[in-house]
Every structure is written in C-alpha cells, then in structure tokens.
PDB file of C-alpha atoms in Angstrom:
ATOM      1  CA  MET S  23     -12.971  -0.659   3.742  1.00 82.00           C
ATOM      2  CA  LEU S  24      -9.733   0.918   2.505  1.00 90.00           C
ATOM      3  CA  PRO S  25      -9.321   4.712   2.349  1.00 93.00           C
ATOM      4  CA  VAL S  26     -10.857   6.482  -0.654  1.00 96.00           C
ATOM      5  CA  ARG S  27      -8.196   6.814  -3.347  1.00 97.00           C
ATOM      6  CA  PRO S  28      -8.220   9.317  -6.244  1.00 98.00           C
ATOM      7  CA  THR S  29      -7.604   8.141  -9.781  1.00 98.00           C
ATOM      8  CA  LEU S  30      -4.638   9.631 -11.612  1.00 98.00           C
ATOM      9  CA  ARG S  31      -7.049  11.387 -13.972  1.00 97.00           C
ATOM     10  CA  VAL S  32      -8.881  13.051 -11.061  1.00 98.00           C
ATOM     11  CA  LEU S  33      -5.582  14.352  -9.701  1.00 97.00           C
ATOM     12  CA  ARG S  34      -4.433  15.758 -13.038  1.00 96.00           C
ATOM     13  CA  GLU S  35      -7.666  17.024 -14.586  1.00 96.00           C
ATOM     14  CA  ASP S  36     -10.163  17.650 -11.774  1.00 96.00           C
ATOM     15  CA  LEU S  37      -8.083  18.629  -8.741  1.00 96.00           C
ATOM     16  CA  GLY S  38      -4.972  19.974 -10.490  1.00 95.00           C
ATOM     17  CA  ILE S  39      -2.646  18.204  -8.032  1.00 95.00           C
ATOM     18  CA  PRO S  40       0.835  17.273  -9.325  1.00 94.00           C
ATOM     19  CA  LEU S  41       1.504  13.553  -9.108  1.00 94.00           C
ATOM     20  CA  PRO S  42       3.769  12.981  -6.102  1.00 94.00           C
ATOM     21  CA  SER S  43       6.640  10.497  -5.905  1.00 93.00           C
ATOM     22  CA  VAL S  44       5.607   6.858  -5.701  1.00 92.00           C
ATOM     23  CA  GLN S  45       7.059   6.868  -2.192  1.00 90.00           C
ATOM     24  CA  TYR S  46       4.042   8.973  -1.176  1.00 92.00           C
ATOM     25  CA  SER S  47       0.692   7.197  -1.005  1.00 94.00           C
ATOM     26  CA  LEU S  48      -2.178   8.814  -2.884  1.00 96.00           C
ATOM     27  CA  ASN S  49      -4.381   7.571  -0.027  1.00 93.00           C
ATOM     28  CA  ASP S  50      -2.799  10.246   2.201  1.00 93.00           C
ATOM     29  CA  LEU S  51      -3.114  13.363   0.030  1.00 95.00           C
ATOM     30  CA  ASP S  52      -4.237  16.427   1.967  1.00 94.00           C
ATOM     31  CA  HIS S  53      -7.087  17.942  -0.047  1.00 96.00           C
ATOM     32  CA  PRO S  54     -10.470  18.929   1.462  1.00 96.00           C
ATOM     33  CA  LEU S  55     -12.438  16.614  -0.812  1.00 97.00           C
ATOM     34  CA  LEU S  56     -10.113  13.649  -0.257  1.00 97.00           C
ATOM     35  CA  VAL S  57     -10.065  14.179   3.512  1.00 96.00           C
ATOM     36  CA  LYS S  58     -13.869  14.316   3.549  1.00 96.00           C
ATOM     37  CA  ALA S  59     -14.181  11.237   1.333  1.00 96.00           C
ATOM     38  CA  ARG S  60     -11.864   9.198   3.546  1.00 95.00           C
ATOM     39  CA  ALA S  61     -13.838  10.192   6.644  1.00 94.00           C
ATOM     40  CA  GLN S  62     -17.204   9.547   4.967  1.00 94.00           C
ATOM     41  CA  PHE S  63     -16.336   6.057   3.730  1.00 93.00           C
ATOM     42  CA  ILE S  64     -14.315   4.792   6.694  1.00 89.00           C
ATOM     43  CA  ASP S  65     -17.406   3.114   8.171  1.00 82.00           C
ATOM     44  CA  ASP S  66     -18.518   0.138   6.060  1.00 77.00           C
ATOM     45  CA  GLY S  67     -22.055   0.407   7.419  1.00 78.00           C
ATOM     46  CA  ALA S  68     -22.543   4.138   6.825  1.00 83.00           C
ATOM     47  CA  ALA S  69     -25.322   5.306   4.493  1.00 89.00           C
ATOM     48  CA  HIS S  70     -24.336   7.124   1.281  1.00 93.00           C
ATOM     49  CA  GLU S  71     -26.267   9.149  -1.258  1.00 95.00           C
ATOM     50  CA  ARG S  72     -26.259   7.736  -4.773  1.00 97.00           C
ATOM     51  CA  ILE S  73     -25.942   9.913  -7.883  1.00 97.00           C
ATOM     52  CA  ASN S  74     -29.240   8.800  -9.386  1.00 95.00           C
ATOM     53  CA  ALA S  75     -28.612  10.340 -12.788  1.00 95.00           C
ATOM     54  CA  ILE S  76     -25.777   7.840 -13.412  1.00 97.00           C
ATOM     55  CA  ASP S  77     -27.293   4.446 -14.217  1.00 95.00           C
ATOM     56  CA  ASP S  78     -24.452   2.312 -15.652  1.00 95.00           C
ATOM     57  CA  GLN S  79     -22.430   2.297 -12.415  1.00 96.00           C
ATOM     58  CA  VAL S  80     -23.189   3.066  -8.781  1.00 97.00           C
ATOM     59  CA  LEU S  81     -21.531   6.401  -7.997  1.00 98.00           C
ATOM     60  CA  LEU S  82     -21.889   7.977  -4.565  1.00 97.00           C
ATOM     61  CA  LYS S  83     -21.821  11.638  -3.581  1.00 97.00           C
ATOM     62  CA  VAL S  84     -19.214  13.333  -1.400  1.00 96.00           C
ATOM     63  CA  LYS S  85     -19.486  17.042  -0.560  1.00 95.00           C
ATOM     64  CA  VAL S  86     -17.373  19.496   1.418  1.00 95.00           C
ATOM     65  CA  GLN S  87     -17.325  23.293   1.190  1.00 92.00           C
ATOM     66  CA  ARG S  88     -17.619  24.064  -2.543  1.00 91.00           C
ATOM     67  CA  TRP S  89     -16.127  20.717  -3.569  1.00 95.00           C
ATOM     68  CA  ARG S  90     -18.200  17.911  -5.026  1.00 95.00           C
ATOM     69  CA  GLY S  91     -17.103  14.396  -5.902  1.00 97.00           C
ATOM     70  CA  ALA S  92     -18.213  10.989  -7.160  1.00 98.00           C
ATOM     71  CA  VAL S  93     -16.980   7.822  -5.445  1.00 98.00           C
ATOM     72  CA  TRP S  94     -17.034   4.384  -7.072  1.00 98.00           C
ATOM     73  CA  VAL S  95     -16.596   1.439  -4.704  1.00 95.00           C
ATOM     74  CA  ASP S  96     -14.634  -1.546  -5.962  1.00 92.00           C
ATOM     75  CA  GLU S  97     -14.525  -3.648  -2.778  1.00 87.00           C
ATOM     76  CA  PRO S  98     -12.518  -3.201  -0.717  1.00 89.00           C
ATOM     77  CA  GLN S  99     -11.151  -0.073  -2.471  1.00 93.00           C
ATOM     78  CA  PRO S 100     -13.319   3.045  -3.001  1.00 96.00           C
ATOM     79  CA  TRP S 101     -12.114   5.420  -5.713  1.00 97.00           C
ATOM     80  CA  LEU S 102     -12.774   9.119  -6.251  1.00 98.00           C
ATOM     81  CA  VAL S 103     -13.474   9.043  -9.997  1.00 98.00           C
ATOM     82  CA  ALA S 104     -14.696  12.605 -10.598  1.00 98.00           C
ATOM     83  CA  ALA S 105     -14.438  15.936  -8.777  1.00 97.00           C
ATOM     84  CA  GLY S 106     -15.319  19.575  -9.223  1.00 95.00           C
ATOM     85  CA  THR S 107     -16.800  22.627  -7.536  1.00 92.00           C
ATOM     86  CA  ARG S 108     -20.286  24.055  -7.380  1.00 84.00           C
ATOM     87  CA  LYS S 109     -21.007  27.590  -8.491  1.00 73.00           C
ATOM     88  CA  GLU S 110     -22.847  30.206  -6.460  1.00 61.00           C
ATOM     89  CA  GLY S 111     -26.614  29.693  -6.681  1.00 62.00           C
ATOM     90  CA  SER S 112     -26.277  26.270  -8.288  1.00 64.00           C
ATOM     91  CA  PRO S 113     -25.804  23.715  -5.484  1.00 58.00           C
ATOM     92  CA  ASP S 114     -25.678  20.608  -7.689  1.00 62.00           C
ATOM     93  CA  ASP S 115     -24.209  21.884 -10.938  1.00 86.00           C
ATOM     94  CA  PHE S 116     -21.263  19.467 -10.693  1.00 92.00           C
ATOM     95  CA  TYR S 117     -23.598  16.463 -10.692  1.00 93.00           C
ATOM     96  CA  ALA S 118     -25.657  17.892 -13.542  1.00 92.00           C
ATOM     97  CA  GLY S 119     -22.446  18.362 -15.502  1.00 92.00           C
ATOM     98  CA  LEU S 120     -21.371  14.807 -14.684  1.00 95.00           C
ATOM     99  CA  GLU S 121     -24.680  13.528 -16.053  1.00 95.00           C
ATOM    100  CA  ARG S 122     -24.237  15.510 -19.292  1.00 94.00           C
ATOM    101  CA  GLN S 123     -20.701  14.201 -19.657  1.00 95.00           C
ATOM    102  CA  ALA S 124     -21.790  10.604 -19.058  1.00 97.00           C
ATOM    103  CA  THR S 125     -24.727  10.901 -21.476  1.00 96.00           C
ATOM    104  CA  ALA S 126     -22.420  12.194 -24.196  1.00 96.00           C
ATOM    105  CA  ALA S 127     -19.899   9.416 -23.452  1.00 95.00           C
ATOM    106  CA  ARG S 128     -22.648   6.825 -23.913  1.00 95.00           C
ATOM    107  CA  ALA S 129     -23.600   8.323 -27.277  1.00 94.00           C
ATOM    108  CA  ARG S 130     -19.949   8.202 -28.432  1.00 93.00           C
ATOM    109  CA  PHE S 131     -19.581   4.615 -27.225  1.00 92.00           C
ATOM    110  CA  ASN S 132     -22.731   3.462 -29.028  1.00 92.00           C
ATOM    111  CA  ALA S 133     -21.655   5.203 -32.216  1.00 92.00           C
ATOM    112  CA  ALA S 134     -18.322   3.372 -32.174  1.00 91.00           C
ATOM    113  CA  ASN S 135     -19.514  -0.082 -31.080  1.00 88.00           C
ATOM    114  CA  LEU S 136     -21.988  -2.576 -32.536  1.00 87.00           C
ATOM    115  CA  ALA S 137     -23.220  -3.657 -29.097  1.00 86.00           C
ATOM    116  CA  ALA S 138     -25.073  -0.619 -27.777  1.00 85.00           C
ATOM    117  CA  LEU S 139     -25.090   0.178 -24.087  1.00 87.00           C
ATOM    118  CA  ARG S 140     -28.342   0.068 -22.195  1.00 87.00           C
ATOM    119  CA  GLY S 141     -29.411   2.930 -19.986  1.00 89.00           C
ATOM    120  CA  HIS S 142     -28.640   6.588 -20.395  1.00 94.00           C
ATOM    121  CA  THR S 143     -25.060   7.061 -19.178  1.00 97.00           C
ATOM    122  CA  TYR S 144     -21.526   5.671 -19.500  1.00 96.00           C
ATOM    123  CA  VAL S 145     -18.799   6.450 -16.940  1.00 97.00           C
ATOM    124  CA  GLY S 146     -16.384   3.667 -17.877  1.00 95.00           C
ATOM    125  CA  ASP S 147     -13.783   6.224 -18.936  1.00 96.00           C
ATOM    126  CA  LEU S 148     -13.742   7.630 -15.396  1.00 97.00           C
ATOM    127  CA  LEU S 149     -13.051   4.331 -13.625  1.00 98.00           C
ATOM    128  CA  PRO S 150      -9.539   3.320 -12.495  1.00 98.00           C
ATOM    129  CA  THR S 151      -7.209   2.208 -15.290  1.00 97.00           C
ATOM    130  CA  GLU S 152      -4.262  -0.180 -15.389  1.00 97.00           C
ATOM    131  CA  ASP S 153      -2.002   2.782 -14.570  1.00 97.00           C
ATOM    132  CA  ASP S 154      -3.998   3.416 -11.379  1.00 97.00           C
ATOM    133  CA  HIS S 155      -3.602  -0.196 -10.261  1.00 97.00           C
ATOM    134  CA  THR S 156       0.101  -0.230 -11.175  1.00 97.00           C
ATOM    135  CA  ARG S 157       0.694   2.905  -9.100  1.00 97.00           C
ATOM    136  CA  TYR S 158      -1.143   1.325  -6.156  1.00 96.00           C
ATOM    137  CA  GLN S 159       0.939  -1.858  -6.385  1.00 95.00           C
ATOM    138  CA  LEU S 160       4.187   0.139  -6.487  1.00 95.00           C
ATOM    139  CA  GLU S 161       3.152   2.094  -3.387  1.00 95.00           C
ATOM    140  CA  GLN S 162       2.246  -1.122  -1.586  1.00 93.00           C
ATOM    141  CA  GLY S 163       5.550  -2.714  -2.523  1.00 92.00           C
ATOM    142  CA  LEU S 164       7.574   0.232  -1.231  1.00 93.00           C
ATOM    143  CA  ARG S 165       5.514   0.424   1.953  1.00 92.00           C
ATOM    144  CA  PHE S 166       5.908  -3.294   2.590  1.00 92.00           C
ATOM    145  CA  ARG S 167       9.668  -3.046   2.086  1.00 92.00           C
ATOM    146  CA  SER S 168       9.919  -0.088   4.496  1.00 93.00           C
ATOM    147  CA  GLU S 169       7.918  -1.993   7.104  1.00 94.00           C
ATOM    148  CA  MET S 170      10.081  -5.080   6.545  1.00 95.00           C
ATOM    149  CA  VAL S 171      13.259  -3.032   7.068  1.00 95.00           C
ATOM    150  CA  ARG S 172      11.955  -1.801  10.426  1.00 94.00           C
ATOM    151  CA  THR S 173      10.857  -5.298  11.445  1.00 96.00           C
ATOM    152  CA  VAL S 174      14.199  -6.885  10.533  1.00 96.00           C
ATOM    153  CA  GLN S 175      16.076  -4.179  12.436  1.00 93.00           C
ATOM    154  CA  ASP S 176      13.865  -4.641  15.508  1.00 94.00           C
ATOM    155  CA  LEU S 177      14.194  -8.440  15.460  1.00 96.00           C
ATOM    156  CA  THR S 178      17.956  -8.244  15.019  1.00 94.00           C
ATOM    157  CA  ALA S 179      18.378  -5.692  17.814  1.00 93.00           C
ATOM    158  CA  GLY S 180      16.180  -7.756  20.136  1.00 93.00           C
ATOM    159  CA  SER S 181      18.202 -10.901  19.508  1.00 93.00           C
ATOM    160  CA  LEU S 182      21.488  -9.029  19.977  1.00 91.00           C
ATOM    161  CA  ARG S 183      20.318  -8.033  23.441  1.00 90.00           C
ATOM    162  CA  ASP S 184      19.348 -11.462  24.767  1.00 90.00           C
ATOM    163  CA  GLY S 185      20.807 -14.062  22.390  1.00 88.00           C
ATOM    164  CA  HIS S 186      17.386 -15.604  21.701  1.00 91.00           C
ATOM    165  CA  GLU S 187      15.474 -15.787  18.440  1.00 92.00           C
ATOM    166  CA  HIS S 188      12.996 -12.964  17.863  1.00 95.00           C
ATOM    167  CA  ALA S 189      10.201 -13.526  15.366  1.00 95.00           C
ATOM    168  CA  ALA S 190       7.363 -11.774  13.535  1.00 96.00           C
ATOM    169  CA  ASP S 191       4.290 -13.300  11.874  1.00 95.00           C
ATOM    170  CA  TYR S 192       3.040 -12.456   8.372  1.00 93.00           C
ATOM    171  CA  PRO S 193      -0.047 -13.827   6.592  1.00 91.00           C
ATOM    172  CA  THR S 194       1.811 -16.720   4.897  1.00 93.00           C
ATOM    173  CA  PHE S 195       5.090 -17.041   6.808  1.00 94.00           C
ATOM    174  CA  ARG S 196       6.928 -16.490  10.075  1.00 94.00           C
ATOM    175  CA  LEU S 197      10.262 -14.657  10.102  1.00 96.00           C
ATOM    176  CA  GLY S 198      12.782 -15.300  12.866  1.00 95.00           C
ATOM    177  CA  ILE S 199      16.248 -13.821  13.461  1.00 95.00           C
ATOM    178  CA  LEU S 200      18.811 -15.263  15.845  1.00 94.00           C
ATOM    179  CA  THR S 201      22.164 -13.700  16.741  1.00 92.00           C
ATOM    180  CA  ARG S 202      25.041 -15.072  18.804  1.00 86.00           C
ATOM    181  CA  ALA S 203      27.803 -12.626  19.745  1.00 77.00           C
ATOM    182  CA  ASP S 204      31.165 -13.783  21.146  1.00 68.00           C
ATOM    183  CA  GLU S 205      33.429 -11.095  22.545  1.00 58.00           C
ATOM    184  CA  GLY S 206      36.305 -10.421  20.172  1.00 57.00           C
ATOM    185  CA  TYR S 207      34.673 -12.355  17.331  1.00 67.00           C
ATOM    186  CA  GLU S 208      32.140 -11.607  14.606  1.00 76.00           C
ATOM    187  CA  THR S 209      28.472 -11.932  15.437  1.00 88.00           C
ATOM    188  CA  TYR S 210      26.710 -15.004  14.038  1.00 91.00           C
ATOM    189  CA  VAL S 211      23.320 -14.256  12.445  1.00 94.00           C
ATOM    190  CA  ALA S 212      20.706 -16.762  11.307  1.00 94.00           C
ATOM    191  CA  VAL S 213      17.484 -15.954   9.437  1.00 96.00           C
ATOM    192  CA  ARG S 214      14.701 -18.530   9.671  1.00 95.00           C
ATOM    193  CA  ILE S 215      11.548 -18.517   7.538  1.00 95.00           C
ATOM    194  CA  THR S 216       8.657 -20.889   8.178  1.00 94.00           C
ATOM    195  CA  GLY S 217       5.868 -21.131   5.637  1.00 93.00           C
ATOM    196  CA  THR S 218       5.365 -19.949   2.069  1.00 89.00           C
ATOM    197  CA  VAL S 219       7.424 -17.032   0.805  1.00 89.00           C
ATOM    198  CA  PRO S 220       8.578 -16.148  -2.748  1.00 89.00           C
ATOM    199  CA  ASP S 221      12.306 -16.382  -3.513  1.00 89.00           C
ATOM    200  CA  GLU S 222      12.408 -12.678  -4.372  1.00 91.00           C
ATOM    201  CA  LEU S 223      11.222 -11.764  -0.882  1.00 92.00           C
ATOM    202  CA  VAL S 224      13.822 -14.043   0.707  1.00 94.00           C
ATOM    203  CA  ALA S 225      16.496 -12.148  -1.238  1.00 93.00           C
ATOM    204  CA  VAL S 226      15.078  -8.822  -0.022  1.00 93.00           C
ATOM    205  CA  ILE S 227      15.083  -9.974   3.606  1.00 95.00           C
ATOM    206  CA  LEU S 228      18.683 -11.178   3.425  1.00 96.00           C
ATOM    207  CA  ARG S 229      19.778  -7.900   1.826  1.00 95.00           C
ATOM    208  CA  ILE S 230      18.306  -5.747   4.584  1.00 94.00           C
ATOM    209  CA  VAL S 231      19.698  -7.534   7.644  1.00 95.00           C
ATOM    210  CA  PRO S 232      21.952  -4.784   9.047  1.00 92.00           C
ATOM    211  CA  GLY S 233      25.720  -5.212   9.037  1.00 92.00           C
ATOM    212  CA  CYS S 234      25.734  -8.326   6.813  1.00 94.00           C
ATOM    213  CA  ASP S 235      27.241  -8.757   3.352  1.00 94.00           C
ATOM    214  CA  PRO S 236      24.377  -9.932   1.100  1.00 93.00           C
ATOM    215  CA  GLU S 237      26.817 -12.147  -0.823  1.00 94.00           C
ATOM    216  CA  THR S 238      27.881 -14.191   2.215  1.00 95.00           C
ATOM    217  CA  TRP S 239      24.577 -15.792   3.279  1.00 96.00           C
ATOM    218  CA  TRP S 240      24.726 -19.578   3.306  1.00 95.00           C
ATOM    219  CA  PRO S 241      21.738 -21.968   3.425  1.00 94.00           C
ATOM    220  CA  GLU S 242      21.612 -24.014   6.618  1.00 91.00           C
ATOM    221  CA  ALA S 243      20.223 -27.470   7.395  1.00 87.00           C
ATOM    222  CA  SER S 244      20.075 -26.695  11.100  1.00 85.00           C
ATOM    223  CA  LEU S 245      19.969 -23.918  13.663  1.00 82.00           C
ATOM    224  CA  PRO S 246      21.988 -23.830  16.861  1.00 81.00           C
ATOM    225  CA  ALA S 247      20.825 -26.729  19.064  1.00 73.00           C
ATOM    226  CA  ARG S 248      18.269 -28.178  16.609  1.00 79.00           C
ATOM    227  CA  GLN S 249      17.570 -29.385  13.075  1.00 83.00           C
ATOM    228  CA  LEU S 250      15.209 -27.536  10.769  1.00 86.00           C
ATOM    229  CA  MET S 251      11.598 -28.662  10.520  1.00 85.00           C
ATOM    230  CA  PRO S 252      10.159 -29.599   7.060  1.00 85.00           C
ATOM    231  CA  ALA S 253       8.397 -26.222   6.626  1.00 88.00           C
ATOM    232  CA  GLU S 254      11.477 -24.198   7.621  1.00 92.00           C
ATOM    233  CA  GLN S 255      14.359 -22.722   5.670  1.00 93.00           C
ATOM    234  CA  ALA S 256      17.335 -20.879   7.116  1.00 95.00           C
ATOM    235  CA  TRP S 257      20.459 -18.947   6.157  1.00 96.00           C
ATOM    236  CA  SER S 258      23.415 -17.733   8.187  1.00 95.00           C
ATOM    237  CA  THR S 259      26.345 -15.346   7.958  1.00 95.00           C
ATOM    238  CA  PHE S 260      28.348 -13.023  10.206  1.00 94.00           C
ATOM    239  CA  MET S 261      27.545  -9.454  11.180  1.00 93.00           C
ATOM    240  CA  ASP S 262      30.112  -6.710  11.473  1.00 89.00           C
ATOM    241  CA  PRO S 263      30.527  -6.022  15.237  1.00 85.00           C
ATOM    242  CA  LYS S 264      30.574  -2.260  14.711  1.00 86.00           C
ATOM    243  CA  ALA S 265      27.270  -2.448  12.831  1.00 87.00           C
ATOM    244  CA  ALA S 266      25.823  -4.551  15.648  1.00 86.00           C
ATOM    245  CA  ALA S 267      26.858  -1.963  18.251  1.00 85.00           C
ATOM    246  CA  GLN S 268      25.463   0.870  16.127  1.00 87.00           C
ATOM    247  CA  LEU S 269      22.146  -0.962  15.683  1.00 88.00           C
ATOM    248  CA  LEU S 270      21.793  -1.387  19.454  1.00 84.00           C
ATOM    249  CA  ASP S 271      22.627   2.278  20.065  1.00 80.00           C
ATOM    250  CA  CYS S 272      19.983   3.392  17.535  1.00 79.00           C
ATOM    251  CA  ALA S 273      17.395   1.053  19.052  1.00 68.00           C
ATOM    252  CA  ASP S 274      18.124   2.399  22.539  1.00 68.00           C
ATOM    253  CA  GLU S 275      17.775   5.977  21.299  1.00 66.00           C
ATOM    254  CA  ASP S 276      14.424   5.184  19.667  1.00 68.00           C
ATOM    255  CA  ALA S 277      13.196   3.515  22.858  1.00 65.00           C
ATOM    256  CA  ALA S 278      14.200   6.550  24.926  1.00 58.00           C
ATOM    257  CA  ARG S 279      12.175   8.966  22.791  1.00 59.00           C
TER     258      ARG S 279
END
C-alpha cells in the first residue's frame, strides 16, 4: 500500500499547513498525524479501527497525541480526509463532530437532489477531488523526471568508462546508452530504447543526456557492429568532450563519498 496522503482540503482547513511546492511530495510531510498514519497503514495486513458512525464510506481511525484523523482507502492509495484534535476530558470529540458534520451534509445533499441517499451520513465532500489527483500526477511526473536524469547520467558515465552499452529496465521499455570516445575527437553517443515508450518521453530522455545538443540527435537504423532489432529504436549525436570529462569527475566524487 502507498503512504497515506492528505487531501488539499485537510492541509488547508484541518491542519493549517501551507501547500508546499509541487517539487515536494505531500506523502513526505512531517506532521505528527501524517507520520503516524503512514506508519499505521504501511502494513497491508494490519488491523484498523473503523469509524462506525460513518456509514456511506469506510473511514478508519488514526490517533496520535491529541490529534485524530479519518483515513479513506482507495487502493492502493490511502487518503487522510479529515483531521482535528480532541479536547481535554472528551477523548472522541473529533469523531463525534465528524458524525455531526456528515449527518448535516447528508441532509443538505438530500434536500438538493431527487435521489435521496440511504444511511445516515455523507462524506463525499471530504474525499479526494480532481485537484488532489492532479497534484499527485504532477509530483509523480517531476519525481520520475528526476530519477530519469540520475539514471541517464549514471548510464552515460558507465559507458564513458568502459566503452560498452549500459542499460536500465523500466516497466514497458529498456533504455541503453553507448558512448565511444576517440582521443582528440568528439564523443559519439547512442541512445537505444527497446519496447513501448511515448514520443514525449523519448524527447525528455534525449534532452537530458549530458553534454549533447538536443537539436542534433539523429535517428539511427543501426548501432555500432549490429543492426537494430524490430522492437528497438535508436538515436545518436556527439557529446562535448569537456562535458564528458566533467560527468566522469562528478561520478567519481559521488562514488568516493
């Protein structure tokens, strides 16, 4: 199961946490309730206590210190959809308040819609919205790009060292990078992709190969010493020798740490 993630509404209204840059994952926010929720739901087989007063959705309790929360699980992503604190002498006042809120929401929904809801509560307004899913997708896209940058740099540096292709496997494709350096000349670079990959991702990969002009990549029908297989596609260009030397120096420094 993925880490418990707060909705944008919970951050703004319940926890009072300013929305961080999209470069920062909401899955990693350091708040006592979020830390507890992530730890509590990390084990798929762990038992959880249901909020019995809520009958239109299954909401689960999470408690730490004075904080109380409600988690809704949309496999494989659990969401913190409501949060608050208990008051002295009233251990479950947050959950009682959540029930009152959900009962009132049901009454408003039934008054505005011909098809009345069954049961006693309605928490649909607390569940993740399109904005929550859009934020998650943006975070995932940025994280994937950052990981791809590191992978491309590692593959390129590895091939610069030994002249052989270095490759990495992804769920739907295999990425390989081959470099050939001749002393006094530019360094030849080839990028090979085997499998299914969208054109936009190919463009991203070619843009992030270090030391190469993104406008100079040329599609290839073959790689050094062999023709391409039917499921393969490849591009080549030349790398600036200074950039190649700098990439190797940075890789050596990282390895020495």
